[in-house]
PDB file of C-alpha atoms in Angstrom:
ATOM      1  CA  ASN A   1     -33.928   9.403  -3.746  1.00  0.00           C
ATOM      2  CA  PRO A   2     -35.284   5.802  -3.745  1.00  0.00           C
ATOM      3  CA  ASP A   3     -34.770   5.507  -7.518  1.00  0.00           C
ATOM      4  CA  LYS A   4     -31.018   5.973  -7.288  1.00  0.00           C
ATOM      5  CA  HIS A   5     -28.373   3.783  -5.676  1.00  0.00           C
ATOM      6  CA  VAL A   6     -25.083   5.077  -4.293  1.00  0.00           C
ATOM      7  CA  ILE A   7     -22.077   2.727  -4.384  1.00  0.00           C
ATOM      8  CA  PHE A   8     -19.085   3.793  -2.329  1.00  0.00           C
ATOM      9  CA  PHE A   9     -15.729   2.494  -3.568  1.00  0.00           C
ATOM     10  CA  GLY A  10     -13.858   1.484  -0.402  1.00  0.00           C
ATOM     11  CA  LEU A  11     -10.154   1.536  -1.190  1.00  0.00           C
ATOM     12  CA  GLY A  12      -6.909   1.699   0.757  1.00  0.00           C
ATOM     13  CA  PHE A  13      -4.967   0.095   3.589  1.00  0.00           C
ATOM     14  CA  GLU A  14      -5.892   0.105   7.272  1.00  0.00           C
ATOM     15  CA  THR A  15      -5.547   3.896   7.125  1.00  0.00           C
ATOM     16  CA  THR A  16      -8.894   4.330   5.362  1.00  0.00           C
ATOM     17  CA  ALA A  17     -10.657   1.060   6.244  1.00  0.00           C
ATOM     18  CA  PRO A  18     -11.974   2.294   9.638  1.00  0.00           C
ATOM     19  CA  ALA A  19     -13.850   5.176   7.984  1.00  0.00           C
ATOM     20  CA  THR A  20     -15.499   2.724   5.597  1.00  0.00           C
ATOM     21  CA  ALA A  21     -16.379   0.430   8.496  1.00  0.00           C
ATOM     22  CA  LEU A  22     -17.974   3.282  10.430  1.00  0.00           C
ATOM     23  CA  THR A  23     -19.903   4.346   7.325  1.00  0.00           C
ATOM     24  CA  ILE A  24     -21.289   0.817   6.956  1.00  0.00           C
ATOM     25  CA  LEU A  25     -22.274   0.718  10.629  1.00  0.00           C
ATOM     26  CA  GLN A  26     -24.032   4.070  10.297  1.00  0.00           C
ATOM     27  CA  ALA A  27     -25.841   2.953   7.125  1.00  0.00           C
ATOM     28  CA  ALA A  28     -26.935  -0.246   8.873  1.00  0.00           C
ATOM     29  CA  ARG A  29     -28.406   1.744  11.754  1.00  0.00           C
ATOM     30  CA  ALA A  30     -30.179   4.095   9.340  1.00  0.00           C
ATOM     31  CA  ARG A  31     -31.455   1.126   7.291  1.00  0.00           C
ATOM     32  CA  ASP A  32     -30.362   2.749   4.023  1.00  0.00           C
ATOM     33  CA  ASP A  33     -31.547   0.595   1.117  1.00  0.00           C
ATOM     34  CA  ASN A  34     -30.062   2.713  -1.656  1.00  0.00           C
ATOM     35  CA  PHE A  35     -26.452   2.608  -0.433  1.00  0.00           C
ATOM     36  CA  SER A  36     -23.776  -0.078  -0.628  1.00  0.00           C
ATOM     37  CA  VAL A  37     -19.990  -0.415  -0.500  1.00  0.00           C
ATOM     38  CA  PHE A  38     -17.697  -2.040  -3.050  1.00  0.00           C
ATOM     39  CA  CYS A  39     -14.943  -3.138  -0.678  1.00  0.00           C
ATOM     40  CA  ASN A  40     -11.385  -3.155  -2.032  1.00  0.00           C
ATOM     41  CA  HIS A  41      -9.553  -2.531   1.230  1.00  0.00           C
ATOM     42  CA  ILE A  42      -6.198  -4.239   1.692  1.00  0.00           C
ATOM     43  CA  THR A  43      -3.911  -4.961   4.638  1.00  0.00           C
ATOM     44  CA  ILE A  44      -0.204  -4.403   5.110  1.00  0.00           C
ATOM     45  CA  PRO A  45       1.028  -7.362   7.286  1.00  0.00           C
ATOM     46  CA  ALA A  46       0.078 -10.137   4.831  1.00  0.00           C
ATOM     47  CA  THR A  47       1.550  -8.128   1.971  1.00  0.00           C
ATOM     48  CA  LEU A  48       4.899  -7.738   3.711  1.00  0.00           C
ATOM     49  CA  GLU A  49       4.952 -11.468   4.443  1.00  0.00           C
ATOM     50  CA  ALA A  50       4.351 -12.243   0.770  1.00  0.00           C
ATOM     51  CA  LEU A  51       7.060  -9.817  -0.271  1.00  0.00           C
ATOM     52  CA  LEU A  52       9.607 -11.423   2.045  1.00  0.00           C
ATOM     53  CA  ALA A  53       8.604 -14.909   0.913  1.00  0.00           C
ATOM     54  CA  ALA A  54       9.677 -14.167  -2.655  1.00  0.00           C
ATOM     55  CA  PRO A  55      12.912 -16.028  -3.469  1.00  0.00           C
ATOM     56  CA  ASP A  56      14.653 -13.062  -5.105  1.00  0.00           C
ATOM     57  CA  VAL A  57      13.692 -10.338  -2.635  1.00  0.00           C
ATOM     58  CA  GLU A  58      16.463  -7.886  -1.726  1.00  0.00           C
ATOM     59  CA  VAL A  59      15.158  -5.881   1.213  1.00  0.00           C
ATOM     60  CA  ASP A  60      17.422  -5.064   4.169  1.00  0.00           C
ATOM     61  CA  GLY A  61      14.839  -3.300   6.312  1.00  0.00           C
ATOM     62  CA  PHE A  62      11.543  -1.462   6.302  1.00  0.00           C
ATOM     63  CA  VAL A  63      10.558   2.160   6.805  1.00  0.00           C
ATOM     64  CA  GLY A  64       7.093   1.408   8.163  1.00  0.00           C
ATOM     65  CA  PRO A  65       3.950   3.407   7.311  1.00  0.00           C
ATOM     66  CA  GLY A  66       3.020   5.855  10.036  1.00  0.00           C
ATOM     67  CA  HIS A  67      -0.603   6.296   8.933  1.00  0.00           C
ATOM     68  CA  VAL A  68      -1.346   2.542   8.861  1.00  0.00           C
ATOM     69  CA  SER A  69       0.472   2.050  12.163  1.00  0.00           C
ATOM     70  CA  LEU A  70      -1.598   4.777  13.793  1.00  0.00           C
ATOM     71  CA  VAL A  71      -4.515   2.346  13.392  1.00  0.00           C
ATOM     72  CA  ILE A  72      -2.974  -1.130  13.879  1.00  0.00           C
ATOM     73  CA  GLY A  73      -0.062  -0.246  16.175  1.00  0.00           C
ATOM     74  CA  THR A  74       3.303  -2.010  15.984  1.00  0.00           C
ATOM     75  CA  GLU A  75       2.552  -5.567  17.125  1.00  0.00           C
ATOM     76  CA  PRO A  76       1.658  -6.857  13.609  1.00  0.00           C
ATOM     77  CA  TYR A  77       5.222  -6.101  12.500  1.00  0.00           C
ATOM     78  CA  GLU A  78       6.935  -8.145  15.207  1.00  0.00           C
ATOM     79  CA  ARG A  79       7.009 -11.253  13.006  1.00  0.00           C
ATOM     80  CA  ILE A  80       8.926  -9.309  10.332  1.00  0.00           C
ATOM     81  CA  ALA A  81      11.731  -8.675  12.793  1.00  0.00           C
ATOM     82  CA  ARG A  82      11.550 -11.948  14.724  1.00  0.00           C
ATOM     83  CA  VAL A  83      11.150 -14.462  11.877  1.00  0.00           C
ATOM     84  CA  HIS A  84      12.552 -12.660   8.858  1.00  0.00           C
ATOM     85  CA  LYS A  85      15.289 -10.802  10.754  1.00  0.00           C
ATOM     86  CA  LYS A  86      14.514  -7.461   9.107  1.00  0.00           C
ATOM     87  CA  PRO A  87      14.690  -4.148  10.992  1.00  0.00           C
ATOM     88  CA  PHE A  88      11.356  -2.328  10.953  1.00  0.00           C
ATOM     89  CA  VAL A  89      11.036   1.338  11.921  1.00  0.00           C
ATOM     90  CA  VAL A  90       7.634   3.044  11.851  1.00  0.00           C
ATOM     91  CA  SER A  91       8.214   6.495  10.428  1.00  0.00           C
ATOM     92  CA  GLY A  92       6.537   9.857  10.191  1.00  0.00           C
ATOM     93  CA  PHE A  93       6.347  11.730   6.915  1.00  0.00           C
ATOM     94  CA  GLU A  94       8.448  14.855   7.344  1.00  0.00           C
ATOM     95  CA  PRO A  95      11.964  14.796   5.820  1.00  0.00           C
ATOM     96  CA  LEU A  96      13.604  14.610   9.259  1.00  0.00           C
ATOM     97  CA  ASP A  97      11.271  11.763  10.241  1.00  0.00           C
ATOM     98  CA  VAL A  98      12.381   9.708   7.243  1.00  0.00           C
ATOM     99  CA  LEU A  99      16.071  10.504   7.774  1.00  0.00           C
ATOM    100  CA  LEU A 100      15.908   9.502  11.431  1.00  0.00           C
ATOM    101  CA  SER A 101      14.049   6.293  10.535  1.00  0.00           C
ATOM    102  CA  ILE A 102      16.722   5.357   7.998  1.00  0.00           C
ATOM    103  CA  HIS A 103      19.378   6.100  10.627  1.00  0.00           C
ATOM    104  CA  GLN A 104      17.610   3.763  13.051  1.00  0.00           C
ATOM    105  CA  ILE A 105      17.480   0.995  10.421  1.00  0.00           C
ATOM    106  CA  VAL A 106      21.171   1.409   9.566  1.00  0.00           C
ATOM    107  CA  SER A 107      22.036   1.385  13.275  1.00  0.00           C
ATOM    108  CA  GLN A 108      20.167  -1.910  13.691  1.00  0.00           C
ATOM    109  CA  LEU A 109      21.936  -3.445  10.701  1.00  0.00           C
ATOM    110  CA  ALA A 110      25.323  -2.256  11.950  1.00  0.00           C
ATOM    111  CA  GLY A 111      24.610  -3.731  15.371  1.00  0.00           C
ATOM    112  CA  GLY A 112      23.317  -7.032  14.020  1.00  0.00           C
ATOM    113  CA  ARG A 113      19.839  -6.349  15.379  1.00  0.00           C
ATOM    114  CA  ALA A 114      16.373  -6.801  13.880  1.00  0.00           C
ATOM    115  CA  GLU A 115      13.712  -5.086  15.962  1.00  0.00           C
ATOM    116  CA  VAL A 116      10.509  -3.082  15.593  1.00  0.00           C
ATOM    117  CA  GLU A 117      11.051   0.552  16.569  1.00  0.00           C
ATOM    118  CA  THR A 118       8.781   3.577  16.361  1.00  0.00           C
ATOM    119  CA  GLN A 119      10.285   6.832  15.230  1.00  0.00           C
ATOM    120  CA  TYR A 120       6.774   8.310  14.901  1.00  0.00           C
ATOM    121  CA  ARG A 121       6.084   8.089  18.629  1.00  0.00           C
ATOM    122  CA  ARG A 122       4.237  11.408  18.694  1.00  0.00           C
ATOM    123  CA  ALA A 123       1.370   9.818  16.756  1.00  0.00           C
ATOM    124  CA  VAL A 124       1.631   6.005  16.879  1.00  0.00           C
ATOM    125  CA  PRO A 125       0.773   4.178  20.128  1.00  0.00           C
ATOM    126  CA  PRO A 126       2.065   0.579  20.414  1.00  0.00           C
ATOM    127  CA  GLY A 127      -1.479  -0.784  20.638  1.00  0.00           C
ATOM    128  CA  GLY A 128      -2.868   1.306  17.792  1.00  0.00           C
ATOM    129  CA  ASN A 129      -6.367   2.756  17.773  1.00  0.00           C
ATOM    130  CA  ARG A 130      -8.604   0.294  19.609  1.00  0.00           C
ATOM    131  CA  ALA A 131     -11.863   1.914  18.509  1.00  0.00           C
ATOM    132  CA  ALA A 132     -10.834   1.878  14.843  1.00  0.00           C
ATOM    133  CA  MET A 133      -9.733  -1.753  15.006  1.00  0.00           C
ATOM    134  CA  ALA A 134     -12.963  -2.743  16.767  1.00  0.00           C
ATOM    135  CA  ALA A 135     -15.040  -1.163  13.986  1.00  0.00           C
ATOM    136  CA  MET A 136     -12.976  -2.968  11.347  1.00  0.00           C
ATOM    137  CA  ALA A 137     -13.325  -6.302  13.156  1.00  0.00           C
ATOM    138  CA  GLU A 138     -17.101  -5.893  13.399  1.00  0.00           C
ATOM    139  CA  VAL A 139     -17.596  -5.060   9.717  1.00  0.00           C
ATOM    140  CA  PHE A 140     -14.788  -6.843   7.835  1.00  0.00           C
ATOM    141  CA  GLU A 141     -13.338 -10.326   7.554  1.00  0.00           C
ATOM    142  CA  PRO A 142     -10.175 -11.449   5.695  1.00  0.00           C
ATOM    143  CA  ARG A 143     -10.495 -12.397   2.048  1.00  0.00           C
ATOM    144  CA  ALA A 144      -9.044 -15.716   0.968  1.00  0.00           C
ATOM    145  CA  SER A 145      -6.832 -13.836  -1.491  1.00  0.00           C
ATOM    146  CA  SER A 146      -6.481 -10.555  -3.365  1.00  0.00           C
ATOM    147  CA  GLU A 147      -4.763  -9.741  -6.627  1.00  0.00           C
ATOM    148  CA  TRP A 148      -2.113  -7.023  -6.649  1.00  0.00           C
ATOM    149  CA  ARG A 149      -0.778  -5.205  -9.666  1.00  0.00           C
ATOM    150  CA  GLY A 150       2.858  -6.190 -10.078  1.00  0.00           C
ATOM    151  CA  LEU A 151       2.794  -8.775  -7.273  1.00  0.00           C
ATOM    152  CA  GLY A 152       0.060 -11.199  -8.292  1.00  0.00           C
ATOM    153  CA  VAL A 153      -2.281 -12.985  -5.896  1.00  0.00           C
ATOM    154  CA  ILE A 154      -1.513 -12.623  -2.174  1.00  0.00           C
ATOM    155  CA  PRO A 155      -3.481 -14.810   0.291  1.00  0.00           C
ATOM    156  CA  GLY A 156      -5.194 -13.051   3.172  1.00  0.00           C
ATOM    157  CA  SER A 157      -4.203  -9.565   2.042  1.00  0.00           C
ATOM    158  CA  GLY A 158      -7.667  -8.098   1.542  1.00  0.00           C
ATOM    159  CA  LEU A 159     -10.836  -7.377   3.474  1.00  0.00           C
ATOM    160  CA  ALA A 160     -14.399  -8.408   2.678  1.00  0.00           C
ATOM    161  CA  ILE A 161     -17.665  -7.255   4.237  1.00  0.00           C
ATOM    162  CA  ARG A 162     -19.076  -9.739   6.740  1.00  0.00           C
ATOM    163  CA  PRO A 163     -22.348 -11.569   5.913  1.00  0.00           C
ATOM    164  CA  ALA A 164     -24.143  -9.631   8.651  1.00  0.00           C
ATOM    165  CA  PHE A 165     -23.858  -6.560   6.410  1.00  0.00           C
ATOM    166  CA  ALA A 166     -24.555  -8.345   3.120  1.00  0.00           C
ATOM    167  CA  HIS A 167     -27.360  -5.906   2.300  1.00  0.00           C
ATOM    168  CA  LEU A 168     -24.727  -3.157   2.142  1.00  0.00           C
ATOM    169  CA  ASP A 169     -22.196  -5.180   0.139  1.00  0.00           C
ATOM    170  CA  ALA A 170     -22.158  -4.134  -3.535  1.00  0.00           C
ATOM    171  CA  GLU A 171     -20.367  -7.356  -4.511  1.00  0.00           C
ATOM    172  CA  ARG A 172     -23.192  -9.474  -3.142  1.00  0.00           C
ATOM    173  CA  ARG A 173     -25.960  -7.213  -4.401  1.00  0.00           C
ATOM    174  CA  PHE A 174     -24.717  -6.673  -7.951  1.00  0.00           C
ATOM    175  CA  ALA A 175     -22.238  -9.550  -8.540  1.00  0.00           C
ATOM    176  CA  PRO A 176     -19.686  -7.714 -10.736  1.00  0.00           C
ATOM    177  CA  SER A 177     -17.729  -9.811 -13.213  1.00  0.00           C
ATOM    178  CA  SER A 178     -14.434 -11.078 -11.793  1.00  0.00           C
ATOM    179  CA  ALA A 179     -12.809 -10.546 -15.199  1.00  0.00           C
ATOM    180  CA  ALA A 180     -13.600  -6.844 -15.029  1.00  0.00           C
ATOM    181  CA  SER A 181     -11.661  -6.517 -11.771  1.00  0.00           C
ATOM    182  CA  THR A 182      -8.401  -7.973 -13.107  1.00  0.00           C
ATOM    183  CA  ALA A 183      -5.679  -5.437 -13.950  1.00  0.00           C
ATOM    184  CA  VAL A 184      -2.954  -6.662 -16.279  1.00  0.00           C
ATOM    185  CA  ASP A 185       0.215  -4.612 -16.692  1.00  0.00           C
ATOM    186  CA  PRO A 186       2.000  -4.596 -20.068  1.00  0.00           C
ATOM    187  CA  LYS A 187       4.566  -7.381 -20.390  1.00  0.00           C
ATOM    188  CA  ALA A 188       7.373  -4.842 -20.706  1.00  0.00           C
ATOM    189  CA  CYS A 189       6.501  -3.373 -17.295  1.00  0.00           C
ATOM    190  CA  ARG A 190       8.723  -4.719 -14.507  1.00  0.00           C
ATOM    191  CA  CYS A 191       6.863  -3.124 -11.623  1.00  0.00           C
ATOM    192  CA  GLY A 192       6.765  -6.333  -9.586  1.00  0.00           C
ATOM    193  CA  GLU A 193      10.560  -6.527  -9.606  1.00  0.00           C
ATOM    194  CA  VAL A 194      10.801  -2.869  -8.566  1.00  0.00           C
ATOM    195  CA  LEU A 195       8.393  -3.517  -5.687  1.00  0.00           C
ATOM    196  CA  ARG A 196      10.483  -6.495  -4.541  1.00  0.00           C
ATOM    197  CA  GLY A 197      13.674  -4.460  -4.723  1.00  0.00           C
ATOM    198  CA  THR A 198      15.344  -6.766  -7.247  1.00  0.00           C
ATOM    199  CA  ILE A 199      15.831  -4.009  -9.840  1.00  0.00           C
ATOM    200  CA  LYS A 200      15.978  -0.226  -9.872  1.00  0.00           C
ATOM    201  CA  PRO A 201      13.294   1.590 -11.876  1.00  0.00           C
ATOM    202  CA  TRP A 202      15.722   2.589 -14.620  1.00  0.00           C
ATOM    203  CA  ALA A 203      16.389  -1.083 -15.381  1.00  0.00           C
ATOM    204  CA  CYS A 204      12.869  -1.290 -16.816  1.00  0.00           C
ATOM    205  CA  LYS A 205      12.954  -0.561 -20.549  1.00  0.00           C
ATOM    206  CA  VAL A 206       9.740   1.459 -20.516  1.00  0.00           C
ATOM    207  CA  PHE A 207      10.774   3.670 -17.564  1.00  0.00           C
ATOM    208  CA  GLY A 208      10.971   7.304 -18.629  1.00  0.00           C
ATOM    209  CA  THR A 209      10.024   6.474 -22.222  1.00  0.00           C
ATOM    210  CA  SER A 210       6.540   5.072 -22.732  1.00  0.00           C
ATOM    211  CA  CYS A 211       5.999   4.936 -18.948  1.00  0.00           C
ATOM    212  CA  THR A 212       5.951   8.373 -17.306  1.00  0.00           C
ATOM    213  CA  PRO A 213       3.722  10.036 -14.674  1.00  0.00           C
ATOM    214  CA  GLU A 214       1.718  11.503 -17.548  1.00  0.00           C
ATOM    215  CA  THR A 215       1.355   8.116 -19.276  1.00  0.00           C
ATOM    216  CA  PRO A 216       1.832   5.496 -16.527  1.00  0.00           C
ATOM    217  CA  LEU A 217       1.878   1.811 -17.409  1.00  0.00           C
ATOM    218  CA  GLY A 218       2.519   0.163 -14.041  1.00  0.00           C
ATOM    219  CA  ALA A 219       1.463   0.619 -10.429  1.00  0.00           C
ATOM    220  CA  CYS A 220       4.856   2.053  -9.454  1.00  0.00           C
ATOM    221  CA  MET A 221       4.341   4.981 -11.832  1.00  0.00           C
ATOM    222  CA  VAL A 222       0.572   5.328 -11.415  1.00  0.00           C
ATOM    223  CA  SER A 223       0.860   6.464  -7.795  1.00  0.00           C
ATOM    224  CA  SER A 224       2.650   9.711  -7.008  1.00  0.00           C
ATOM    225  CA  GLU A 225       4.136   7.789  -4.062  1.00  0.00           C
ATOM    226  CA  GLY A 226       5.333   4.908  -6.238  1.00  0.00           C
ATOM    227  CA  ALA A 227       9.019   4.060  -6.600  1.00  0.00           C
ATOM    228  CA  CYS A 228       9.131   4.742 -10.334  1.00  0.00           C
ATOM    229  CA  ALA A 229       7.316   8.062  -9.989  1.00  0.00           C
ATOM    230  CA  ALA A 230       9.746   9.077  -7.239  1.00  0.00           C
ATOM    231  CA  TYR A 231      12.805   8.112  -9.296  1.00  0.00           C
ATOM    232  CA  TYR A 232      11.367   9.896 -12.307  1.00  0.00           C
ATOM    233  CA  GLY A 233      10.629  13.042 -10.341  1.00  0.00           C
ATOM    234  CA  TYR A 234      13.690  13.262  -8.114  1.00  0.00           C
ATOM    235  CA  GLY A 235      16.369  11.032  -9.631  1.00  0.00           C
ATOM    236  CA  ARG A 236      19.620  12.505 -10.904  1.00  0.00           C
ATOM    237  CA  LEU A 237      20.649  12.092 -14.521  1.00  0.00           C
ATOM    238  CA  GLU A 238      23.952  10.395 -13.705  1.00  0.00           C
ATOM    239  CA  THR A 239      22.078   7.590 -11.935  1.00  0.00           C
ATOM    240  CA  VAL A 240      19.312   7.062 -14.474  1.00  0.00           C
ATOM    241  CA  ARG A 241      20.416   5.050 -17.469  1.00  0.00           C
ATOM    242  CA  GLY A 242      18.707   4.177 -20.724  1.00  0.00           C
ATOM    243  CA  LEU A 243      16.351   7.147 -21.039  1.00  0.00           C
ATOM    244  CA  THR A 244      15.416   8.650 -24.357  1.00  0.00           C
ATOM    245  CA  GLU A 245      16.229  12.298 -24.922  1.00  0.00           C
ATOM    246  CA  ASP A 246      12.598  13.104 -24.155  1.00  0.00           C
ATOM    247  CA  GLY A 247      12.912  11.220 -20.873  1.00  0.00           C
ATOM    248  CA  ARG A 248      16.096  13.112 -19.996  1.00  0.00           C
ATOM    249  CA  ARG A 249      14.435  16.400 -20.832  1.00  0.00           C
ATOM    250  CA  ARG A 250      11.530  15.569 -18.534  1.00  0.00           C
ATOM    251  CA  LEU A 251      13.917  14.618 -15.742  1.00  0.00           C
ATOM    252  CA  ARG A 252      15.772  17.910 -16.099  1.00  0.00           C
ATOM    253  CA  THR A 253      12.547  19.820 -15.608  1.00  0.00           C
ATOM    254  CA  LEU A 254      11.462  17.753 -12.603  1.00  0.00           C
ATOM    255  CA  ALA A 255      14.708  16.976 -10.786  1.00  0.00           C
TER     256      ALA A 255
END
């Protein structure tokens, strides 16, 4: 319908970015004038670098994302091990995958090593997916910076659509207000500290009280994969301090 315009919201790490890139390439070939993409894709290597650059970070090692690594391979993580001296193990998602990955990290720490290993070898090749990376390189370029909930502005951590595809870029075509794209967490939310590993979720005063999976305040509770959501859903009462009786009741039903 020429009277309607479809805007696709491109979101996610390198896991989903190739599909958006291929969609843009297909739209460019079809010369679709009523379709554009609002690109909010982000990248993992720059984010890890920013996390490790924080002065109060307390991270001993990384269980690396198997789905992202399926696309980009393992080479982008080498700097984490070489420069920052942090073990990095790319993991699958089954319980045994995660347990084995943690065992590999602990073994590295015990042996005084910091290397990149792949537990998820059945799916992740060292060089990643060349076709997916080629599509991303053709369509996207790094953003100067991107703003993260809980972490602030991180240079080079996002992707923008290249000028060659400007006619399919919703940002260029419709110029949305930058103020509308800024997400501000409540001051009481300490999600950034949870993400950096400097506090446990229960140290945040709103955890389990005004901030729950049903009424999330911060990014760590918004996502079902977030640290706060995981602690809320699977934590044990003897390890979770400072909850209201309602929070304890919810934990009893979920734990």
